[in-house]
Amino acid sequence: MESRMSISSTLTSVQPVHGEWAQRITAAWQKTVEGVIETGTLLVQAKRWMSPNEFTDMIEHSYRSRGTPHSA
């Protein structure tokens, strides 16, 4: 029991402070936002350049088997 307390207090002392957590969380969130926007942009561009059948085939064959949404 005593060793648990010393390990816990050691881990607590090296944890990032609240501002560092906020910066790390914000940076991770921004990566996600940028990825979603880029994905949407690429889907719109692909849809413009492909025939409706080609686009549907690409979505069905490339993404349905991966368990991702296929309602693009």
PDB file of N, CA, C and O in Angstrom:
ATOM      1  N   MET A   1       0.818  -1.195   0.000  1.00  0.00           N
ATOM      2  CA  MET A   1       0.000   0.000   0.000  1.00  0.00           C
ATOM      3  C   MET A   1       0.860   1.256   0.000  1.00  0.00           C
ATOM      4  O   MET A   1       0.567   2.191  -0.698  1.00  0.00           O
ATOM      5  N   GLU A   2       1.918   1.215   0.751  1.00  0.00           N
ATOM      6  CA  GLU A   2       2.791   2.370   0.822  1.00  0.00           C
ATOM      7  C   GLU A   2       3.451   2.656  -0.524  1.00  0.00           C
ATOM      8  O   GLU A   2       3.588   3.800  -0.918  1.00  0.00           O
ATOM      9  N   SER A   3       3.851   1.606  -1.244  1.00  0.00           N
ATOM     10  CA  SER A   3       4.491   1.813  -2.544  1.00  0.00           C
ATOM     11  C   SER A   3       3.515   2.407  -3.555  1.00  0.00           C
ATOM     12  O   SER A   3       3.906   3.185  -4.415  1.00  0.00           O
ATOM     13  N   ARG A   4       2.237   2.065  -3.463  1.00  0.00           N
ATOM     14  CA  ARG A   4       1.240   2.666  -4.349  1.00  0.00           C
ATOM     15  C   ARG A   4       1.154   4.167  -4.141  1.00  0.00           C
ATOM     16  O   ARG A   4       1.064   4.925  -5.081  1.00  0.00           O
ATOM     17  N   MET A   5       1.170   4.583  -2.904  1.00  0.00           N
ATOM     18  CA  MET A   5       1.062   6.004  -2.606  1.00  0.00           C
ATOM     19  C   MET A   5       2.277   6.763  -3.132  1.00  0.00           C
ATOM     20  O   MET A   5       2.148   7.833  -3.693  1.00  0.00           O
ATOM     21  N   SER A   6       3.466   6.203  -2.976  1.00  0.00           N
ATOM     22  CA  SER A   6       4.650   6.909  -3.445  1.00  0.00           C
ATOM     23  C   SER A   6       4.680   6.966  -4.974  1.00  0.00           C
ATOM     24  O   SER A   6       5.086   7.959  -5.551  1.00  0.00           O
ATOM     25  N   ILE A   7       4.233   5.896  -5.642  1.00  0.00           N
ATOM     26  CA  ILE A   7       4.165   5.913  -7.099  1.00  0.00           C
ATOM     27  C   ILE A   7       3.134   6.942  -7.554  1.00  0.00           C
ATOM     28  O   ILE A   7       3.378   7.731  -8.451  1.00  0.00           O
ATOM     29  N   SER A   8       1.983   6.955  -6.904  1.00  0.00           N
ATOM     30  CA  SER A   8       0.924   7.890  -7.260  1.00  0.00           C
ATOM     31  C   SER A   8       1.386   9.335  -7.074  1.00  0.00           C
ATOM     32  O   SER A   8       1.162  10.176  -7.933  1.00  0.00           O
ATOM     33  N   SER A   9       2.046   9.624  -5.977  1.00  0.00           N
ATOM     34  CA  SER A   9       2.496  10.994  -5.741  1.00  0.00           C
ATOM     35  C   SER A   9       3.597  11.380  -6.716  1.00  0.00           C
ATOM     36  O   SER A   9       3.690  12.517  -7.152  1.00  0.00           O
ATOM     37  N   THR A  10       4.430  10.418  -7.133  1.00  0.00           N
ATOM     38  CA  THR A  10       5.471  10.696  -8.114  1.00  0.00           C
ATOM     39  C   THR A  10       4.846  10.998  -9.463  1.00  0.00           C
ATOM     40  O   THR A  10       5.226  11.945 -10.150  1.00  0.00           O
ATOM     41  N   LEU A  11       3.852  10.199  -9.876  1.00  0.00           N
ATOM     42  CA  LEU A  11       3.186  10.437 -11.155  1.00  0.00           C
ATOM     43  C   LEU A  11       2.466  11.771 -11.170  1.00  0.00           C
ATOM     44  O   LEU A  11       2.492  12.481 -12.161  1.00  0.00           O
ATOM     45  N   THR A  12       1.847  12.127 -10.054  1.00  0.00           N
ATOM     46  CA  THR A  12       1.134  13.390  -9.974  1.00  0.00           C
ATOM     47  C   THR A  12       2.089  14.553 -10.149  1.00  0.00           C
ATOM     48  O   THR A  12       1.772  15.534 -10.812  1.00  0.00           O
ATOM     49  N   SER A  13       3.278  14.445  -9.613  1.00  0.00           N
ATOM     50  CA  SER A  13       4.214  15.561  -9.686  1.00  0.00           C
ATOM     51  C   SER A  13       4.759  15.784 -11.094  1.00  0.00           C
ATOM     52  O   SER A  13       5.244  16.863 -11.395  1.00  0.00           O
ATOM     53  N   VAL A  14       4.679  14.787 -11.986  1.00  0.00           N
ATOM     54  CA  VAL A  14       5.172  14.970 -13.346  1.00  0.00           C
ATOM     55  C   VAL A  14       4.057  15.161 -14.361  1.00  0.00           C
ATOM     56  O   VAL A  14       4.321  15.273 -15.541  1.00  0.00           O
ATOM     57  N   GLN A  15       2.822  15.187 -13.919  1.00  0.00           N
ATOM     58  CA  GLN A  15       1.698  15.412 -14.823  1.00  0.00           C
ATOM     59  C   GLN A  15       1.724  16.857 -15.322  1.00  0.00           C
ATOM     60  O   GLN A  15       2.112  17.767 -14.602  1.00  0.00           O
ATOM     61  N   PRO A  16       1.328  17.081 -16.592  1.00  0.00           N
ATOM     62  CA  PRO A  16       1.273  18.456 -17.103  1.00  0.00           C
ATOM     63  C   PRO A  16       0.279  19.286 -16.301  1.00  0.00           C
ATOM     64  O   PRO A  16      -0.720  18.763 -15.817  1.00  0.00           O
ATOM     65  N   VAL A  17       0.582  20.557 -16.172  1.00  0.00           N
ATOM     66  CA  VAL A  17      -0.352  21.447 -15.481  1.00  0.00           C
ATOM     67  C   VAL A  17      -1.540  21.725 -16.389  1.00  0.00           C
ATOM     68  O   VAL A  17      -1.508  21.452 -17.592  1.00  0.00           O
ATOM     69  N   HIS A  18      -2.569  22.312 -15.841  1.00  0.00           N
ATOM     70  CA  HIS A  18      -3.841  22.497 -16.543  1.00  0.00           C
ATOM     71  C   HIS A  18      -3.675  23.218 -17.879  1.00  0.00           C
ATOM     72  O   HIS A  18      -4.271  22.836 -18.874  1.00  0.00           O
ATOM     73  N   GLY A  19      -2.838  24.226 -17.971  1.00  0.00           N
ATOM     74  CA  GLY A  19      -2.627  24.933 -19.233  1.00  0.00           C
ATOM     75  C   GLY A  19      -1.992  24.048 -20.298  1.00  0.00           C
ATOM     76  O   GLY A  19      -2.332  24.139 -21.477  1.00  0.00           O
ATOM     77  N   GLU A  20      -1.085  23.179 -19.881  1.00  0.00           N
ATOM     78  CA  GLU A  20      -0.454  22.257 -20.824  1.00  0.00           C
ATOM     79  C   GLU A  20      -1.461  21.246 -21.345  1.00  0.00           C
ATOM     80  O   GLU A  20      -1.445  20.898 -22.528  1.00  0.00           O
ATOM     81  N   TRP A  21      -2.338  20.752 -20.459  1.00  0.00           N
ATOM     82  CA  TRP A  21      -3.387  19.827 -20.905  1.00  0.00           C
ATOM     83  C   TRP A  21      -4.267  20.511 -21.942  1.00  0.00           C
ATOM     84  O   TRP A  21      -4.602  19.937 -22.974  1.00  0.00           O
ATOM     85  N   ALA A  22      -4.658  21.740 -21.661  1.00  0.00           N
ATOM     86  CA  ALA A  22      -5.520  22.477 -22.587  1.00  0.00           C
ATOM     87  C   ALA A  22      -4.845  22.646 -23.941  1.00  0.00           C
ATOM     88  O   ALA A  22      -5.485  22.477 -24.989  1.00  0.00           O
ATOM     89  N   GLN A  23      -3.558  22.955 -23.950  1.00  0.00           N
ATOM     90  CA  GLN A  23      -2.833  23.109 -25.216  1.00  0.00           C
ATOM     91  C   GLN A  23      -2.775  21.794 -25.981  1.00  0.00           C
ATOM     92  O   GLN A  23      -2.981  21.767 -27.195  1.00  0.00           O
ATOM     93  N   ARG A  24      -2.500  20.702 -25.289  1.00  0.00           N
ATOM     94  CA  ARG A  24      -2.416  19.404 -25.947  1.00  0.00           C
ATOM     95  C   ARG A  24      -3.769  18.979 -26.509  1.00  0.00           C
ATOM     96  O   ARG A  24      -3.867  18.453 -27.624  1.00  0.00           O
ATOM     97  N   ILE A  25      -4.828  19.205 -25.731  1.00  0.00           N
ATOM     98  CA  ILE A  25      -6.179  18.838 -26.179  1.00  0.00           C
ATOM     99  C   ILE A  25      -6.581  19.687 -27.385  1.00  0.00           C
ATOM    100  O   ILE A  25      -7.114  19.171 -28.375  1.00  0.00           O
ATOM    101  N   THR A  26      -6.302  20.975 -27.348  1.00  0.00           N
ATOM    102  CA  THR A  26      -6.630  21.862 -28.455  1.00  0.00           C
ATOM    103  C   THR A  26      -5.878  21.463 -29.716  1.00  0.00           C
ATOM    104  O   THR A  26      -6.444  21.442 -30.812  1.00  0.00           O
ATOM    105  N   ALA A  27      -4.603  21.123 -29.587  1.00  0.00           N
ATOM    106  CA  ALA A  27      -3.806  20.705 -30.751  1.00  0.00           C
ATOM    107  C   ALA A  27      -4.377  19.437 -31.363  1.00  0.00           C
ATOM    108  O   ALA A  27      -4.490  19.324 -32.594  1.00  0.00           O
ATOM    109  N   ALA A  28      -4.765  18.474 -30.536  1.00  0.00           N
ATOM    110  CA  ALA A  28      -5.348  17.228 -31.044  1.00  0.00           C
ATOM    111  C   ALA A  28      -6.685  17.495 -31.722  1.00  0.00           C
ATOM    112  O   ALA A  28      -6.981  16.940 -32.787  1.00  0.00           O
ATOM    113  N   TRP A  29      -7.497  18.352 -31.133  1.00  0.00           N
ATOM    114  CA  TRP A  29      -8.797  18.692 -31.699  1.00  0.00           C
ATOM    115  C   TRP A  29      -8.627  19.356 -33.053  1.00  0.00           C
ATOM    116  O   TRP A  29      -9.361  19.057 -34.002  1.00  0.00           O
ATOM    117  N   GLN A  30      -7.669  20.248 -33.187  1.00  0.00           N
ATOM    118  CA  GLN A  30      -7.442  20.932 -34.459  1.00  0.00           C
ATOM    119  C   GLN A  30      -7.053  19.949 -35.554  1.00  0.00           C
ATOM    120  O   GLN A  30      -7.455  20.110 -36.695  1.00  0.00           O
ATOM    121  N   LYS A  31      -6.275  18.942 -35.229  1.00  0.00           N
ATOM    122  CA  LYS A  31      -5.911  17.928 -36.217  1.00  0.00           C
ATOM    123  C   LYS A  31      -7.167  17.249 -36.744  1.00  0.00           C
ATOM    124  O   LYS A  31      -7.301  16.999 -37.937  1.00  0.00           O
ATOM    125  N   THR A  32      -8.086  16.946 -35.858  1.00  0.00           N
ATOM    126  CA  THR A  32      -9.318  16.277 -36.244  1.00  0.00           C
ATOM    127  C   THR A  32     -10.170  17.177 -37.128  1.00  0.00           C
ATOM    128  O   THR A  32     -10.686  16.741 -38.152  1.00  0.00           O
ATOM    129  N   VAL A  33     -10.319  18.427 -36.745  1.00  0.00           N
ATOM    130  CA  VAL A  33     -11.118  19.368 -37.523  1.00  0.00           C
ATOM    131  C   VAL A  33     -10.540  19.507 -38.925  1.00  0.00           C
ATOM    132  O   VAL A  33     -11.266  19.434 -39.924  1.00  0.00           O
ATOM    133  N   GLU A  34      -9.233  19.668 -39.022  1.00  0.00           N
ATOM    134  CA  GLU A  34      -8.597  19.811 -40.330  1.00  0.00           C
ATOM    135  C   GLU A  34      -8.790  18.547 -41.172  1.00  0.00           C
ATOM    136  O   GLU A  34      -9.035  18.629 -42.374  1.00  0.00           O
ATOM    137  N   GLY A  35      -8.706  17.396 -40.553  1.00  0.00           N
ATOM    138  CA  GLY A  35      -8.895  16.135 -41.269  1.00  0.00           C
ATOM    139  C   GLY A  35     -10.301  15.979 -41.802  1.00  0.00           C
ATOM    140  O   GLY A  35     -10.503  15.516 -42.933  1.00  0.00           O
ATOM    141  N   VAL A  36     -11.282  16.363 -41.014  1.00  0.00           N
ATOM    142  CA  VAL A  36     -12.681  16.268 -41.446  1.00  0.00           C
ATOM    143  C   VAL A  36     -12.937  17.209 -42.618  1.00  0.00           C
ATOM    144  O   VAL A  36     -13.565  16.834 -43.615  1.00  0.00           O
ATOM    145  N   ILE A  37     -12.421  18.428 -42.521  1.00  0.00           N
ATOM    146  CA  ILE A  37     -12.608  19.395 -43.606  1.00  0.00           C
ATOM    147  C   ILE A  37     -11.916  18.910 -44.879  1.00  0.00           C
ATOM    148  O   ILE A  37     -12.495  18.971 -45.971  1.00  0.00           O
ATOM    149  N   GLU A  38     -10.691  18.419 -44.749  1.00  0.00           N
ATOM    150  CA  GLU A  38      -9.976  17.916 -45.926  1.00  0.00           C
ATOM    151  C   GLU A  38     -10.696  16.725 -46.551  1.00  0.00           C
ATOM    152  O   GLU A  38     -10.818  16.628 -47.772  1.00  0.00           O
ATOM    153  N   THR A  39     -11.217  15.826 -45.723  1.00  0.00           N
ATOM    154  CA  THR A  39     -11.955  14.668 -46.229  1.00  0.00           C
ATOM    155  C   THR A  39     -13.182  15.116 -47.014  1.00  0.00           C
ATOM    156  O   THR A  39     -13.442  14.620 -48.122  1.00  0.00           O
ATOM    157  N   GLY A  40     -13.926  16.053 -46.471  1.00  0.00           N
ATOM    158  CA  GLY A  40     -15.107  16.560 -47.165  1.00  0.00           C
ATOM    159  C   GLY A  40     -14.760  17.215 -48.490  1.00  0.00           C
ATOM    160  O   GLY A  40     -15.432  17.002 -49.505  1.00  0.00           O
ATOM    161  N   THR A  41     -13.698  18.007 -48.497  1.00  0.00           N
ATOM    162  CA  THR A  41     -13.251  18.672 -49.716  1.00  0.00           C
ATOM    163  C   THR A  41     -12.863  17.655 -50.783  1.00  0.00           C
ATOM    164  O   THR A  41     -13.238  17.783 -51.957  1.00  0.00           O
ATOM    165  N   LEU A  42     -12.128  16.629 -50.386  1.00  0.00           N
ATOM    166  CA  LEU A  42     -11.714  15.595 -51.335  1.00  0.00           C
ATOM    167  C   LEU A  42     -12.911  14.819 -51.880  1.00  0.00           C
ATOM    168  O   LEU A  42     -12.963  14.488 -53.073  1.00  0.00           O
ATOM    169  N   LEU A  43     -13.878  14.527 -51.029  1.00  0.00           N
ATOM    170  CA  LEU A  43     -15.082  13.829 -51.489  1.00  0.00           C
ATOM    171  C   LEU A  43     -15.843  14.668 -52.519  1.00  0.00           C
ATOM    172  O   LEU A  43     -16.305  14.148 -53.541  1.00  0.00           O
ATOM    173  N   VAL A  44     -15.975  15.957 -52.255  1.00  0.00           N
ATOM    174  CA  VAL A  44     -16.670  16.844 -53.198  1.00  0.00           C
ATOM    175  C   VAL A  44     -15.923  16.891 -54.525  1.00  0.00           C
ATOM    176  O   VAL A  44     -16.536  16.800 -55.605  1.00  0.00           O
ATOM    177  N   GLN A  45     -14.609  17.012 -54.484  1.00  0.00           N
ATOM    178  CA  GLN A  45     -13.815  17.063 -55.718  1.00  0.00           C
ATOM    179  C   GLN A  45     -13.932  15.750 -56.493  1.00  0.00           C
ATOM    180  O   GLN A  45     -14.105  15.754 -57.715  1.00  0.00           O
ATOM    181  N   ALA A  46     -13.832  14.630 -55.796  1.00  0.00           N
ATOM    182  CA  ALA A  46     -13.938  13.330 -56.466  1.00  0.00           C
ATOM    183  C   ALA A  46     -15.305  13.173 -57.110  1.00  0.00           C
ATOM    184  O   ALA A  46     -15.427  12.686 -58.247  1.00  0.00           O
ATOM    185  N   LYS A  47     -16.331  13.600 -56.408  1.00  0.00           N
ATOM    186  CA  LYS A  47     -17.694  13.468 -56.932  1.00  0.00           C
ATOM    187  C   LYS A  47     -17.881  14.302 -58.190  1.00  0.00           C
ATOM    188  O   LYS A  47     -18.614  13.914 -59.104  1.00  0.00           O
ATOM    189  N   ARG A  48     -17.216  15.454 -58.260  1.00  0.00           N
ATOM    190  CA  ARG A  48     -17.308  16.313 -59.448  1.00  0.00           C
ATOM    191  C   ARG A  48     -16.623  15.686 -60.656  1.00  0.00           C
ATOM    192  O   ARG A  48     -17.053  15.878 -61.783  1.00  0.00           O
ATOM    193  N   TRP A  49     -15.511  14.985 -60.425  1.00  0.00           N
ATOM    194  CA  TRP A  49     -14.713  14.447 -61.526  1.00  0.00           C
ATOM    195  C   TRP A  49     -15.147  13.070 -61.983  1.00  0.00           C
ATOM    196  O   TRP A  49     -14.846  12.664 -63.097  1.00  0.00           O
ATOM    197  N   MET A  50     -15.853  12.334 -61.151  1.00  0.00           N
ATOM    198  CA  MET A  50     -16.258  10.970 -61.499  1.00  0.00           C
ATOM    199  C   MET A  50     -17.721  10.958 -61.930  1.00  0.00           C
ATOM    200  O   MET A  50     -18.505  11.824 -61.540  1.00  0.00           O
ATOM    201  N   SER A  51     -18.046   9.943 -62.699  1.00  0.00           N
ATOM    202  CA  SER A  51     -19.460   9.747 -63.010  1.00  0.00           C
ATOM    203  C   SER A  51     -20.141   9.277 -61.711  1.00  0.00           C
ATOM    204  O   SER A  51     -19.475   8.791 -60.806  1.00  0.00           O
ATOM    205  N   PRO A  52     -21.482   9.423 -61.639  1.00  0.00           N
ATOM    206  CA  PRO A  52     -22.173   8.964 -60.432  1.00  0.00           C
ATOM    207  C   PRO A  52     -21.887   7.494 -60.106  1.00  0.00           C
ATOM    208  O   PRO A  52     -21.701   7.136 -58.936  1.00  0.00           O
ATOM    209  N   ASN A  53     -21.842   6.650 -61.148  1.00  0.00           N
ATOM    210  CA  ASN A  53     -21.572   5.225 -60.907  1.00  0.00           C
ATOM    211  C   ASN A  53     -20.155   4.990 -60.392  1.00  0.00           C
ATOM    212  O   ASN A  53     -19.935   4.161 -59.515  1.00  0.00           O
ATOM    213  N   GLU A  54     -19.180   5.708 -60.964  1.00  0.00           N
ATOM    214  CA  GLU A  54     -17.790   5.556 -60.516  1.00  0.00           C
ATOM    215  C   GLU A  54     -17.640   5.975 -59.054  1.00  0.00           C
ATOM    216  O   GLU A  54     -16.977   5.306 -58.264  1.00  0.00           O
ATOM    217  N   PHE A  55     -18.269   7.101 -58.726  1.00  0.00           N
ATOM    218  CA  PHE A  55     -18.178   7.605 -57.354  1.00  0.00           C
ATOM    219  C   PHE A  55     -18.806   6.618 -56.373  1.00  0.00           C
ATOM    220  O   PHE A  55     -18.217   6.283 -55.345  1.00  0.00           O
ATOM    221  N   THR A  56     -19.988   6.140 -56.704  1.00  0.00           N
ATOM    222  CA  THR A  56     -20.665   5.169 -55.843  1.00  0.00           C
ATOM    223  C   THR A  56     -19.841   3.904 -55.692  1.00  0.00           C
ATOM    224  O   THR A  56     -19.687   3.381 -54.583  1.00  0.00           O
ATOM    225  N   ASP A  57     -19.286   3.421 -56.793  1.00  0.00           N
ATOM    226  CA  ASP A  57     -18.443   2.217 -56.730  1.00  0.00           C
ATOM    227  C   ASP A  57     -17.230   2.443 -55.831  1.00  0.00           C
ATOM    228  O   ASP A  57     -16.852   1.584 -55.040  1.00  0.00           O
ATOM    229  N   MET A  58     -16.589   3.615 -55.966  1.00  0.00           N
ATOM    230  CA  MET A  58     -15.424   3.914 -55.143  1.00  0.00           C
ATOM    231  C   MET A  58     -15.793   3.883 -53.658  1.00  0.00           C
ATOM    232  O   MET A  58     -15.099   3.267 -52.848  1.00  0.00           O
ATOM    233  N   ILE A  59     -16.893   4.525 -53.329  1.00  0.00           N
ATOM    234  CA  ILE A  59     -17.317   4.569 -51.926  1.00  0.00           C
ATOM    235  C   ILE A  59     -17.636   3.163 -51.424  1.00  0.00           C
ATOM    236  O   ILE A  59     -17.177   2.757 -50.355  1.00  0.00           O
ATOM    237  N   GLU A  60     -18.403   2.419 -52.198  1.00  0.00           N
ATOM    238  CA  GLU A  60     -18.798   1.079 -51.764  1.00  0.00           C
ATOM    239  C   GLU A  60     -17.599   0.139 -51.624  1.00  0.00           C
ATOM    240  O   GLU A  60     -17.503  -0.590 -50.650  1.00  0.00           O
ATOM    241  N   HIS A  61     -16.693   0.182 -52.567  1.00  0.00           N
ATOM    242  CA  HIS A  61     -15.570  -0.759 -52.559  1.00  0.00           C
ATOM    243  C   HIS A  61     -14.440  -0.328 -51.639  1.00  0.00           C
ATOM    244  O   HIS A  61     -13.738  -1.167 -51.084  1.00  0.00           O
ATOM    245  N   SER A  62     -14.270   0.957 -51.479  1.00  0.00           N
ATOM    246  CA  SER A  62     -13.139   1.429 -50.685  1.00  0.00           C
ATOM    247  C   SER A  62     -13.460   1.600 -49.205  1.00  0.00           C
ATOM    248  O   SER A  62     -12.570   1.482 -48.380  1.00  0.00           O
ATOM    249  N   TYR A  63     -14.696   1.882 -48.879  1.00  0.00           N
ATOM    250  CA  TYR A  63     -14.989   2.250 -47.496  1.00  0.00           C
ATOM    251  C   TYR A  63     -16.002   1.377 -46.784  1.00  0.00           C
ATOM    252  O   TYR A  63     -15.964   1.265 -45.582  1.00  0.00           O
ATOM    253  N   ARG A  64     -16.889   0.758 -47.485  1.00  0.00           N
ATOM    254  CA  ARG A  64     -17.906  -0.054 -46.821  1.00  0.00           C
ATOM    255  C   ARG A  64     -17.273  -1.194 -46.035  1.00  0.00           C
ATOM    256  O   ARG A  64     -17.642  -1.463 -44.906  1.00  0.00           O
ATOM    257  N   SER A  65     -16.270  -1.845 -46.602  1.00  0.00           N
ATOM    258  CA  SER A  65     -15.642  -2.986 -45.928  1.00  0.00           C
ATOM    259  C   SER A  65     -14.830  -2.581 -44.707  1.00  0.00           C
ATOM    260  O   SER A  65     -14.506  -3.394 -43.863  1.00  0.00           O
ATOM    261  N   ARG A  66     -14.516  -1.291 -44.587  1.00  0.00           N
ATOM    262  CA  ARG A  66     -13.720  -0.814 -43.444  1.00  0.00           C
ATOM    263  C   ARG A  66     -14.610  -0.394 -42.279  1.00  0.00           C
ATOM    264  O   ARG A  66     -14.114   0.085 -41.269  1.00  0.00           O
ATOM    265  N   GLY A  67     -15.901  -0.505 -42.455  1.00  0.00           N
ATOM    266  CA  GLY A  67     -16.808  -0.143 -41.367  1.00  0.00           C
ATOM    267  C   GLY A  67     -17.019   1.356 -41.242  1.00  0.00           C
ATOM    268  O   GLY A  67     -17.450   1.836 -40.209  1.00  0.00           O
ATOM    269  N   THR A  68     -16.704   2.112 -42.291  1.00  0.00           N
ATOM    270  CA  THR A  68     -16.923   3.542 -42.247  1.00  0.00           C
ATOM    271  C   THR A  68     -18.245   3.868 -42.913  1.00  0.00           C
ATOM    272  O   THR A  68     -18.756   3.094 -43.709  1.00  0.00           O
ATOM    273  N   PRO A  69     -18.820   5.008 -42.582  1.00  0.00           N
ATOM    274  CA  PRO A  69     -20.099   5.379 -43.197  1.00  0.00           C
ATOM    275  C   PRO A  69     -19.998   5.424 -44.709  1.00  0.00           C
ATOM    276  O   PRO A  69     -18.978   5.811 -45.256  1.00  0.00           O
ATOM    277  N   HIS A  70     -21.043   5.007 -45.379  1.00  0.00           N
ATOM    278  CA  HIS A  70     -21.026   4.977 -46.839  1.00  0.00           C
ATOM    279  C   HIS A  70     -22.197   5.774 -47.418  1.00  0.00           C
ATOM    280  O   HIS A  70     -22.772   5.414 -48.404  1.00  0.00           O
ATOM    281  N   SER A  71     -22.519   6.870 -46.793  1.00  0.00           N
ATOM    282  CA  SER A  71     -23.626   7.693 -47.289  1.00  0.00           C
ATOM    283  C   SER A  71     -23.130   9.008 -47.872  1.00  0.00           C
ATOM    284  O   SER A  71     -23.779  10.012 -47.784  1.00  0.00           O
ATOM    285  N   ALA A  72     -21.936   8.998 -48.464  1.00  0.00           N
ATOM    286  CA  ALA A  72     -21.350  10.238 -49.001  1.00  0.00           C
ATOM    287  C   ALA A  72     -22.084  10.725 -50.232  1.00  0.00           C
ATOM    288  O   ALA A  72     -22.657  10.020 -50.977  1.00  0.00           O
TER     289      ALA A  72
END
